[in-house]
Coordinates of C-alpha atoms and ligand atoms in Angstrom, one line a residue:
M530 CA 139.2 -29.8 105.3
T531 CA 141.5 -28.2 107.9
R532 CA 141.4 -24.4 108.2
Y533 CA 144.2 -22.3 109.3
A534 CA 143.9 -18.9 110.9
N535 CA 146.0 -15.8 111.0
Y536 CA 148.1 -15.2 114.1
I537 CA 147.6 -11.7 115.7
D538 CA 148.6 -10.5 119.2
G539 CA 149.1 -14.1 120.4
E540 CA 145.7 -15.3 119.1
W541 CA 144.6 -17.4 116.1
L542 CA 141.9 -15.4 114.3
D543 CA 140.0 -16.4 111.2
G544 CA 139.9 -13.8 108.3
P545 CA 136.7 -13.0 106.5
T546 CA 137.5 -15.5 103.7
F547 CA 139.7 -18.6 103.0
S548 CA 141.9 -19.6 100.2
R549 CA 142.7 -23.2 99.1
N550 CA 146.4 -24.3 99.1
V551 CA 146.7 -26.7 96.2
N552 CA 149.5 -29.3 95.6
P553 CA 151.2 -28.5 92.3
S554 CA 152.1 -32.1 91.9
D555 CA 148.5 -33.2 92.1
V556 CA 145.8 -30.6 91.8
D557 CA 143.2 -32.9 93.4
D558 CA 145.1 -32.7 96.6
V559 CA 144.3 -29.7 98.8
V560 CA 146.7 -29.0 101.6
G561 CA 144.3 -26.9 103.5
E562 CA 142.2 -23.8 103.6
Y563 CA 144.1 -20.7 104.8
S564 CA 142.4 -17.5 106.2
Q565 CA 142.7 -14.4 104.1
A566 CA 143.2 -11.4 106.3
D567 CA 141.7 -8.0 105.5
V568 CA 143.0 -4.5 106.0
Q569 CA 141.5 -4.2 109.4
Q570 CA 143.1 -7.4 110.7
T571 CA 146.4 -6.2 109.2
A572 CA 146.1 -2.9 111.1
R573 CA 145.4 -5.0 114.3
A574 CA 148.6 -7.1 113.7
I575 CA 150.6 -3.9 113.2
Q576 CA 149.2 -2.3 116.4
A577 CA 149.9 -5.6 118.3
A578 CA 153.6 -5.5 117.1
R579 CA 153.9 -1.8 118.2
K580 CA 152.6 -2.6 121.6
A581 CA 154.9 -5.6 122.0
F582 CA 158.0 -3.6 120.8
A583 CA 158.1 -1.7 124.0
S584 CA 159.1 -4.6 126.1
W585 CA 160.7 -6.9 123.4
S586 CA 163.1 -4.2 122.4
L587 CA 164.3 -4.1 126.0
S588 CA 164.4 -7.9 126.6
T589 CA 167.8 -9.4 127.4
P590 CA 169.9 -11.1 124.8
Q591 CA 169.4 -14.3 126.9
Q592 CA 165.5 -14.0 126.5
R593 CA 165.9 -13.6 122.7
F594 CA 168.4 -16.4 122.5
D595 CA 166.1 -18.8 124.3
V596 CA 163.2 -18.1 122.0
L597 CA 165.2 -18.4 118.8
D598 CA 167.2 -21.5 120.1
R599 CA 164.0 -23.3 121.1
A600 CA 162.4 -22.5 117.7
G601 CA 165.5 -23.8 115.9
T602 CA 165.5 -27.0 117.9
A603 CA 161.8 -27.6 117.1
I604 CA 162.3 -26.9 113.4
L605 CA 165.2 -29.3 113.2
A606 CA 163.3 -32.0 115.2
R607 CA 160.3 -31.7 112.7
K608 CA 162.3 -31.1 109.5
E609 CA 160.9 -34.2 107.8
E610 CA 157.3 -33.3 108.5
L611 CA 157.9 -29.7 107.6
G612 CA 159.7 -30.7 104.4
R613 CA 156.8 -32.9 103.4
L614 CA 154.4 -30.0 103.8
L615 CA 156.7 -27.8 101.8
A616 CA 157.1 -30.4 99.0
R617 CA 153.3 -30.7 98.9
E618 CA 152.5 -27.0 98.7
E619 CA 155.4 -25.7 96.5
G620 CA 156.6 -28.8 94.6
K621 CA 160.3 -29.1 95.5
T622 CA 161.4 -32.7 95.7
L623 CA 161.2 -34.2 99.2
P624 CA 165.0 -34.1 99.8
E625 CA 165.1 -30.5 98.6
A626 CA 162.2 -29.6 100.8
I627 CA 163.6 -31.4 103.9
G628 CA 166.9 -29.7 103.2
E629 CA 165.1 -26.3 103.1
A630 CA 163.3 -27.0 106.4
G631 CA 166.6 -28.0 108.0
R632 CA 168.1 -24.7 106.8
A633 CA 165.4 -22.8 108.5
G634 CA 166.4 -24.5 111.8
Q635 CA 170.0 -23.7 111.3
I636 CA 169.2 -20.1 110.6
F637 CA 167.3 -19.8 113.9
K638 CA 170.2 -21.5 115.8
F639 CA 172.7 -19.0 114.1
F640 CA 170.6 -15.9 115.0
A641 CA 170.1 -17.1 118.6
G642 CA 173.9 -16.8 118.9
E643 CA 173.8 -13.4 117.1
A644 CA 171.4 -12.0 119.8
L645 CA 174.3 -12.6 122.3
R646 CA 177.1 -11.4 120.0
L647 CA 175.6 -8.0 119.1
G648 CA 178.3 -5.6 120.3
G649 CA 179.2 -1.9 119.9
E650 CA 182.2 0.3 119.9
I651 CA 183.9 2.7 122.3
V652 CA 185.9 5.2 120.3
Q653 CA 188.3 8.0 121.5
S654 CA 186.8 11.4 120.9
V655 CA 188.8 14.2 119.2
R656 CA 187.9 16.4 122.1
P657 CA 189.6 16.0 125.6
G658 CA 187.5 14.4 128.4
V659 CA 184.8 13.1 126.0
T660 CA 184.0 9.5 125.3
V661 CA 182.1 8.2 122.3
E662 CA 180.0 5.0 122.2
V663 CA 178.5 3.5 119.1
T664 CA 175.6 1.1 119.7
R665 CA 173.0 -0.6 117.8
E666 CA 169.2 -0.5 118.6
P667 CA 166.2 -2.3 117.0
L668 CA 164.1 -0.5 114.4
G669 CA 160.6 -1.3 115.6
V670 CA 157.9 -3.0 113.6
I671 CA 159.1 -4.8 110.5
G672 CA 156.7 -5.8 107.7
M673 CA 157.8 -8.9 105.7
I674 CA 156.5 -9.9 102.2
T675 CA 157.9 -13.2 101.0
P676 CA 157.7 -15.1 97.6
W677 CA 156.5 -18.6 96.9
N678 CA 159.8 -20.4 96.0
F679 CA 161.4 -20.8 99.4
P680 CA 158.3 -21.1 101.6
I681 CA 160.2 -21.6 104.9
A682 CA 163.8 -20.5 104.4
I683 CA 163.0 -17.0 103.3
P684 CA 160.5 -16.3 106.1
A685 CA 163.1 -17.7 108.5
W686 CA 166.1 -15.6 107.3
K687 CA 164.0 -12.5 107.7
I688 CA 162.2 -13.3 111.0
A689 CA 165.2 -14.7 112.9
P690 CA 167.5 -11.7 112.7
A691 CA 164.5 -9.3 113.1
L692 CA 163.7 -11.0 116.5
A693 CA 167.2 -11.6 117.5
Y694 CA 168.0 -7.8 117.5
G695 CA 164.8 -6.9 119.3
N696 CA 162.2 -6.0 116.6
C697 CA 158.6 -7.2 116.3
V698 CA 157.3 -8.7 113.1
V699 CA 154.2 -8.8 110.8
I700 CA 154.8 -11.3 108.0
K701 CA 152.7 -11.8 104.9
P702 CA 153.7 -15.0 103.1
A703 CA 153.0 -15.6 99.4
D704 CA 149.5 -16.6 98.7
L705 CA 150.5 -19.8 96.9
V706 CA 152.4 -21.3 99.9
P707 CA 151.1 -20.1 103.3
G708 CA 151.4 -23.5 105.0
S709 CA 155.1 -23.5 105.7
A710 CA 155.0 -20.0 107.1
W711 CA 152.0 -20.8 109.2
E712 CA 153.9 -23.8 110.8
L713 CA 157.0 -21.6 111.4
V714 CA 155.0 -18.9 113.2
K715 CA 153.3 -21.5 115.3
I716 CA 156.8 -22.9 116.3
I717 CA 158.1 -19.4 117.2
A718 CA 154.9 -18.7 119.3
E719 CA 155.3 -22.1 121.0
A720 CA 159.0 -21.3 121.6
G721 CA 157.9 -18.4 123.9
A722 CA 157.7 -15.3 121.8
P723 CA 155.4 -13.0 123.7
A724 CA 152.1 -11.9 122.2
G725 CA 152.5 -9.4 119.4
V726 CA 156.2 -10.1 118.8
I727 CA 155.4 -12.3 115.8
N728 CA 152.2 -11.9 113.8
L729 CA 151.0 -13.7 110.6
V730 CA 148.6 -12.2 108.1
M731 CA 147.9 -14.2 105.0
G732 CA 146.3 -12.9 101.8
R733 CA 146.8 -11.1 98.6
G734 CA 149.8 -8.9 98.0
S735 CA 147.7 -6.1 96.6
V736 CA 145.7 -5.9 99.8
I737 CA 147.8 -7.2 102.7
G738 CA 151.2 -6.3 101.3
E739 CA 150.0 -2.8 100.4
A740 CA 148.5 -2.3 103.9
L741 CA 151.9 -3.1 105.5
V742 CA 153.8 -0.9 103.1
N743 CA 151.4 2.0 103.5
S744 CA 151.1 1.8 107.3
P745 CA 152.8 4.7 109.2
D746 CA 153.3 2.2 112.1
V747 CA 155.5 0.0 110.2
D748 CA 159.2 1.1 110.4
A749 CA 160.7 -1.1 107.8
I750 CA 159.8 -3.5 104.9
S751 CA 161.9 -6.5 104.0
F752 CA 160.7 -7.8 100.6
T753 CA 161.7 -10.8 98.4
G754 CA 159.9 -11.2 95.1
S755 CA 159.8 -9.9 91.6
V756 CA 161.5 -6.7 90.3
S757 CA 158.2 -4.9 89.4
T758 CA 156.6 -5.4 92.8
G759 CA 159.9 -4.6 94.6
R760 CA 160.4 -1.4 92.8
S761 CA 156.9 -0.1 93.5
I762 CA 157.2 -1.0 97.2
A763 CA 160.6 0.8 97.4
A764 CA 159.1 3.9 95.8
K765 CA 156.4 4.0 98.5
C766 CA 158.8 3.3 101.3
V767 CA 161.2 6.1 100.3
A768 CA 158.1 8.5 100.0
S769 CA 157.1 7.7 103.6
G770 CA 160.6 7.4 105.0
K771 CA 160.6 3.7 105.7
K772 CA 163.7 1.6 105.7
V773 CA 163.5 -0.9 102.8
Q774 CA 165.4 -4.0 101.7
L775 CA 164.6 -5.8 98.4
E776 CA 165.7 -9.1 97.0
M777 CA 164.5 -9.6 93.5
G778 CA 165.2 -11.4 90.3
G779 CA 168.2 -12.8 88.5
K780 CA 169.5 -13.8 85.1
N781 CA 172.6 -15.6 86.5
P782 CA 175.4 -16.5 84.2
M783 CA 177.5 -19.7 84.5
V784 CA 180.7 -19.4 82.4
V785 CA 182.2 -22.7 81.2
L786 CA 185.8 -22.3 79.8
D787 CA 187.7 -24.7 77.5
D788 CA 189.9 -25.8 80.4
A789 CA 187.0 -26.8 82.7
D790 CA 186.5 -30.3 84.0
L791 CA 183.6 -31.4 81.9
N792 CA 181.9 -33.4 84.6
V793 CA 182.2 -30.6 87.2
A794 CA 180.8 -28.2 84.7
V795 CA 177.8 -30.4 83.7
E796 CA 176.9 -31.1 87.3
A797 CA 177.2 -27.4 88.3
C798 CA 175.0 -26.3 85.3
V799 CA 172.4 -29.0 85.5
N800 CA 172.0 -28.4 89.3
G801 CA 172.1 -24.6 89.1
A802 CA 169.8 -24.4 86.1
F803 CA 167.2 -27.1 86.7
F804 CA 167.1 -28.4 90.3
S805 CA 164.2 -27.0 92.3
T806 CA 162.6 -26.9 88.8
G807 CA 164.7 -23.8 88.1
Q808 CA 162.5 -21.8 90.4
R809 CA 165.5 -20.2 92.3
C810 CA 166.5 -16.5 92.1
T811 CA 170.0 -17.8 91.8
A812 CA 169.3 -20.3 89.0
S813 CA 171.9 -20.4 86.2
S814 CA 169.7 -19.4 83.3
R815 CA 172.5 -18.3 81.0
L816 CA 175.2 -20.8 80.3
I817 CA 178.1 -18.9 78.6
V818 CA 180.4 -21.5 77.0
T819 CA 183.7 -21.0 75.1
E820 CA 183.8 -22.5 71.6
G821 CA 186.5 -25.2 72.3
I822 CA 184.2 -27.1 74.8
H823 CA 180.8 -25.9 73.5
D824 CA 179.8 -29.0 71.5
R825 CA 181.0 -31.5 74.1
F826 CA 179.3 -29.5 76.9
V827 CA 176.0 -29.3 75.2
E828 CA 175.9 -33.0 74.4
A829 CA 176.8 -33.9 77.9
V830 CA 174.2 -31.7 79.4
K831 CA 171.5 -33.1 77.1
A832 CA 172.6 -36.7 78.0
R833 CA 172.3 -35.8 81.7
L834 CA 168.8 -34.2 81.3
K835 CA 167.6 -37.3 79.6
T836 CA 168.3 -39.3 82.9
L837 CA 166.4 -36.9 85.1
K838 CA 163.1 -38.3 86.5
I839 CA 160.3 -35.6 86.5
G840 CA 157.2 -36.2 88.6
D841 CA 155.4 -36.0 91.9
A842 CA 157.6 -34.1 94.4
L843 CA 156.7 -36.7 97.1
A844 CA 157.7 -39.7 95.0
P845 CA 161.1 -41.1 96.2
D846 CA 162.7 -41.3 92.7
T847 CA 161.7 -37.8 91.5
Q848 CA 164.6 -35.5 90.7
I849 CA 162.6 -32.6 89.2
G850 CA 159.2 -31.6 90.7
P851 CA 156.4 -29.6 89.2
V852 CA 156.2 -26.0 88.2
V853 CA 154.5 -24.1 91.0
D854 CA 151.1 -23.4 89.2
E855 CA 149.4 -23.1 85.9
R856 CA 150.2 -19.5 85.5
Q857 CA 154.0 -20.1 85.9
L858 CA 153.8 -23.1 83.6
A859 CA 152.2 -20.9 80.9
Q860 CA 154.9 -18.3 81.4
D861 CA 157.7 -21.0 81.0
E862 CA 156.1 -22.2 77.8
R863 CA 155.7 -18.7 76.5
Y864 CA 159.4 -18.0 77.0
I865 CA 160.3 -21.3 75.3
A866 CA 158.2 -20.3 72.3
I867 CA 159.8 -16.8 72.2
A868 CA 163.3 -18.4 72.2
R869 CA 162.3 -20.6 69.3
E870 CA 160.9 -17.6 67.4
E871 CA 164.1 -15.7 68.1
G872 CA 166.1 -18.4 66.4
G873 CA 167.1 -20.6 69.3
T874 CA 167.1 -24.4 69.1
V875 CA 165.0 -26.0 71.9
F876 CA 165.9 -29.3 73.5
G877 CA 163.2 -30.7 76.0
G878 CA 160.7 -28.1 77.3
E879 CA 157.6 -30.2 76.7
R880 CA 154.8 -31.0 79.2
V881 CA 155.3 -34.4 80.9
A882 CA 152.5 -36.8 81.9
A883 CA 153.0 -38.3 85.3
S884 CA 151.1 -40.6 87.7
T885 CA 149.5 -37.5 89.3
N886 CA 147.7 -34.5 87.8
G887 CA 150.3 -31.8 88.2
F888 CA 152.3 -29.0 86.3
F889 CA 155.2 -31.1 85.0
L890 CA 157.6 -29.6 82.4
A891 CA 160.8 -31.3 81.0
P892 CA 163.9 -29.1 81.5
A893 CA 164.5 -27.0 78.4
L894 CA 168.0 -26.4 77.1
I895 CA 168.0 -23.7 74.4
T896 CA 171.2 -23.5 72.2
D897 CA 172.1 -21.1 69.4
T898 CA 171.2 -18.1 71.3
T899 CA 172.7 -14.6 71.4
P900 CA 173.0 -12.1 74.3
T901 CA 170.4 -9.7 72.9
M902 CA 167.6 -12.3 72.7
R903 CA 164.7 -11.9 75.2
I904 CA 165.5 -15.4 76.6
N905 CA 168.8 -14.1 77.7
R906 CA 167.6 -10.8 79.1
E907 CA 164.4 -11.5 81.0
E908 CA 163.9 -13.9 84.0
V909 CA 161.8 -17.0 83.1
F910 CA 161.8 -18.5 86.6
G911 CA 161.4 -22.1 85.5
P912 CA 163.4 -25.2 84.2
V913 CA 164.7 -23.3 81.2
A914 CA 168.3 -22.4 80.5
S915 CA 170.0 -21.0 77.4
V916 CA 173.5 -21.5 76.0
I917 CA 175.5 -18.6 74.5
K918 CA 178.7 -19.6 72.6
V919 CA 181.6 -17.2 73.0
K920 CA 185.1 -17.0 71.7
D921 CA 187.2 -16.8 74.9
Y922 CA 187.4 -15.7 78.6
E923 CA 187.2 -12.0 77.8
A924 CA 184.0 -12.3 75.7
A925 CA 182.5 -14.7 78.4
L926 CA 183.1 -12.1 81.1
A927 CA 181.7 -9.2 79.0
T928 CA 178.6 -11.4 78.3
A929 CA 178.1 -12.4 81.9
N930 CA 178.1 -8.8 82.9
D931 CA 175.9 -7.7 80.1
T932 CA 172.5 -7.9 82.1
D933 CA 170.2 -5.7 84.1
F934 CA 170.7 -8.2 87.0
G935 CA 173.5 -9.0 89.4
L936 CA 172.7 -11.6 91.9
S937 CA 175.0 -14.7 91.4
A938 CA 177.5 -15.6 88.7
G939 CA 179.7 -18.7 88.3
I940 CA 182.7 -20.0 86.4
C941 CA 183.9 -23.5 85.7
T942 CA 187.6 -23.5 85.0
T943 CA 190.8 -25.2 86.2
S944 CA 192.7 -21.9 85.7
L945 CA 193.5 -20.0 88.9
K946 CA 194.2 -16.9 86.7
Y947 CA 190.7 -16.9 85.3
A948 CA 188.9 -17.9 88.5
T949 CA 190.7 -15.1 90.4
H950 CA 190.0 -12.6 87.7
F951 CA 186.3 -13.6 87.5
K952 CA 185.8 -13.3 91.2
R953 CA 187.0 -9.8 91.1
H954 CA 185.2 -8.7 88.0
A955 CA 181.8 -10.4 87.9
Q956 CA 179.3 -7.6 88.7
V957 CA 177.2 -9.6 91.2
G958 CA 176.7 -10.0 94.9
M959 CA 177.7 -13.8 94.9
V960 CA 180.3 -15.5 92.8
M961 CA 180.9 -19.2 92.5
V962 CA 184.0 -21.1 91.1
N963 CA 183.3 -24.8 90.0
T964 CA 180.0 -24.9 91.9
A965 CA 176.5 -24.1 91.0
T966 CA 175.2 -20.4 91.1
A967 CA 172.4 -21.6 93.5
G968 CA 173.1 -23.0 96.9
V969 CA 174.5 -20.7 99.5
D970 CA 175.6 -20.9 103.1
Y971 CA 173.5 -19.3 105.9
H972 CA 176.1 -17.5 108.0
V973 CA 177.4 -15.2 105.2
P974 CA 175.8 -12.3 103.3
F975 CA 173.2 -13.0 100.6
G976 CA 172.2 -10.5 98.0
G977 CA 173.1 -8.8 94.7
R978 CA 173.7 -5.7 92.7
K979 CA 171.9 -3.8 89.9
G980 CA 168.4 -4.9 89.4
S981 CA 168.6 -7.8 91.7
S982 CA 168.8 -6.2 95.1
Y983 CA 168.2 -2.9 96.9
G984 CA 169.3 -2.0 100.4
A985 CA 171.3 -3.9 103.0
R986 CA 172.3 -7.5 102.5
E987 CA 170.4 -10.3 104.2
Q988 CA 171.8 -13.3 106.3
G989 CA 174.8 -13.8 108.5
S990 CA 176.0 -11.1 110.8
Y991 CA 175.5 -8.5 107.9
A992 CA 171.7 -8.8 108.6
R993 CA 172.2 -6.4 111.5
E994 CA 172.8 -3.6 108.9
F995 CA 169.0 -3.8 108.0
Y996 CA 167.5 -4.8 111.4
T997 CA 169.2 -2.3 113.7
T998 CA 169.8 1.4 113.7
V999 CA 173.2 2.9 114.9
K1000 CA 173.3 5.4 117.8
T1001 CA 176.4 7.5 118.6
A1002 CA 176.5 8.7 122.2
Y1003 CA 178.9 11.4 123.6
A1004 CA 179.7 11.9 127.2
N1005 CA 181.8 14.6 128.9
A1006 CA 183.4 13.2 131.9
Ligands
LIG2102 P1 155.9 -11.4 93.4 O1 156.7 -10.1 93.3 O2 154.7 -11.7 92.6 O3 155.4 -11.6 94.9 C1 156.2 -11.5 96.1 C2 155.4 -11.1 97.2 O4 154.9 -9.8 97.1 C3 154.1 -12.0 97.5 O5 154.0 -12.3 98.9 C4 153.0 -11.2 96.9 O6 151.8 -11.4 97.5 C5 153.4 -9.8 97.4 N1 152.9 -8.7 96.5 C6 152.4 -8.8 95.3 N2 151.9 -7.5 94.9 C7 152.1 -6.7 96.0 C8 151.9 -5.3 96.2 N3 151.4 -4.5 95.2 N4 152.2 -4.7 97.3 C9 152.9 -5.5 98.3 N5 153.1 -6.9 98.2 C10 152.8 -7.4 97.0 O7 157.0 -12.6 93.3 P2 156.8 -14.2 93.3 O8 156.1 -14.6 92.0 O9 156.1 -14.6 94.6 O10 158.2 -14.7 93.4 C11 159.1 -14.9 92.3 C12 160.1 -13.8 92.2 O11 160.8 -13.7 93.4 C13 161.1 -14.0 91.2 O12 161.3 -12.8 90.4 C14 162.4 -14.4 91.9 O13 163.5 -14.0 91.2 C15 162.2 -13.6 93.1 N6 163.0 -14.2 94.2 C16 164.1 -13.5 94.6 C17 164.9 -14.0 95.6 C18 166.1 -13.2 96.0 O14 166.6 -13.4 97.2 N7 166.7 -12.4 95.2 C19 164.6 -15.2 96.3 C20 163.5 -15.8 95.8 C21 162.7 -15.3 94.8

């Protein structure tokens, strides 16, 4: 069994214990044993990052471009192998996993360019003889805490901008999927990041995550995960004066209007709700459908779901991989049972036997639901979507916005009037017309409103809002 160490100050160091990384498609397949860091190792990683910051923060944009560009090239060259590892540890289908690995490579290429593009402003002063410059500087040491559902893309979209703008990083990946982050950190080290600039500490959130959040030597925390963990991290960061950014859950609506192209609507909804086993923060878990198209839409979605092949993420014909683990599978089943008790009608949602011993669940479509049911208010985070029948566009928009979350929202319509109105009035960070609520570009901002996000946006050039601090300099000539 291969063992994988933490990466601290340019060295691979075993932690006191190891944790098994198990394939959710086949629990008999162990990907490897990954070191579990302790609080002392985490403190060492933070100190290494502090020390490295002195020179990395003053490195030239060309030096930072070179490291990120080489890392991007290596990720893209190895995307098939990295995708295979990702599919094995997380359960995305192989094409989805290779796509995610490729995305990580593109993100590094984009932020290599951003290192060169970071500019400032020269502004006329209101006082004679005085000039004003507005520039951006790196923050310092960034602690990163990431979830299990995008094991390489989320670490990439946090690490790449942090390094591009001159910060140093200590990252703690999700305990369920350390393998992809481990490979990513190795690639960045081999691309020439100096010792201490990037550090990896694997282990439990309640130990390693807390150590990062509580350390006075960490300047900022970038977190993606659940609302409850995010909120408690934010409270601690505010109390200690750390900059913090949270990306959390969703209960994303997809509106389907009577005038929608039925095929477009079915594909957008099936993709958005069920691909990647529904384990996306942007998944369309509420399908809000006007009454004129409702019955035809529901029948067409059911027919499409019957064609989907569920099974081993690595098998070439699989379209829906496993749920990530036993605990998440139990949570999905619990919500399906709750929806049934609340009066919903459940299609699918049963366990599926496959050729391997994994956590396979048939996609569940729940009809006859109302906006107040728990199934329409709480995030399930699995292949489960509900349908809410509404009278017209106005009711659909009101229902879409009737949620504590605000990450992504979509509408399927052929009406320019409704599409335009929805883009303006959906209370979310990302809005989609005739395309799935999940699936975004990497060069534009990502994030939401309300309970879904807190702090500056991630990705694209907007990432600089989090990873830099602004300085205003006055000079009297
Ligand atoms: P989680 O909150 O359980 O864990 C996220 C990370 O936080 C993990 O690395 C975990 O170890 C760590 N953690 C746990 N307790 C901690 C503590 N007390 N202090 C510090 N760190 C701690 O979430 P998860 O189950 O890994 O991921 C699923 C959630 O992530 C879903 O709610 C999903 O919507 C959300 N998510 C959001 C986005 C987004 O961008 N909005 C993207 C992907 C996933």
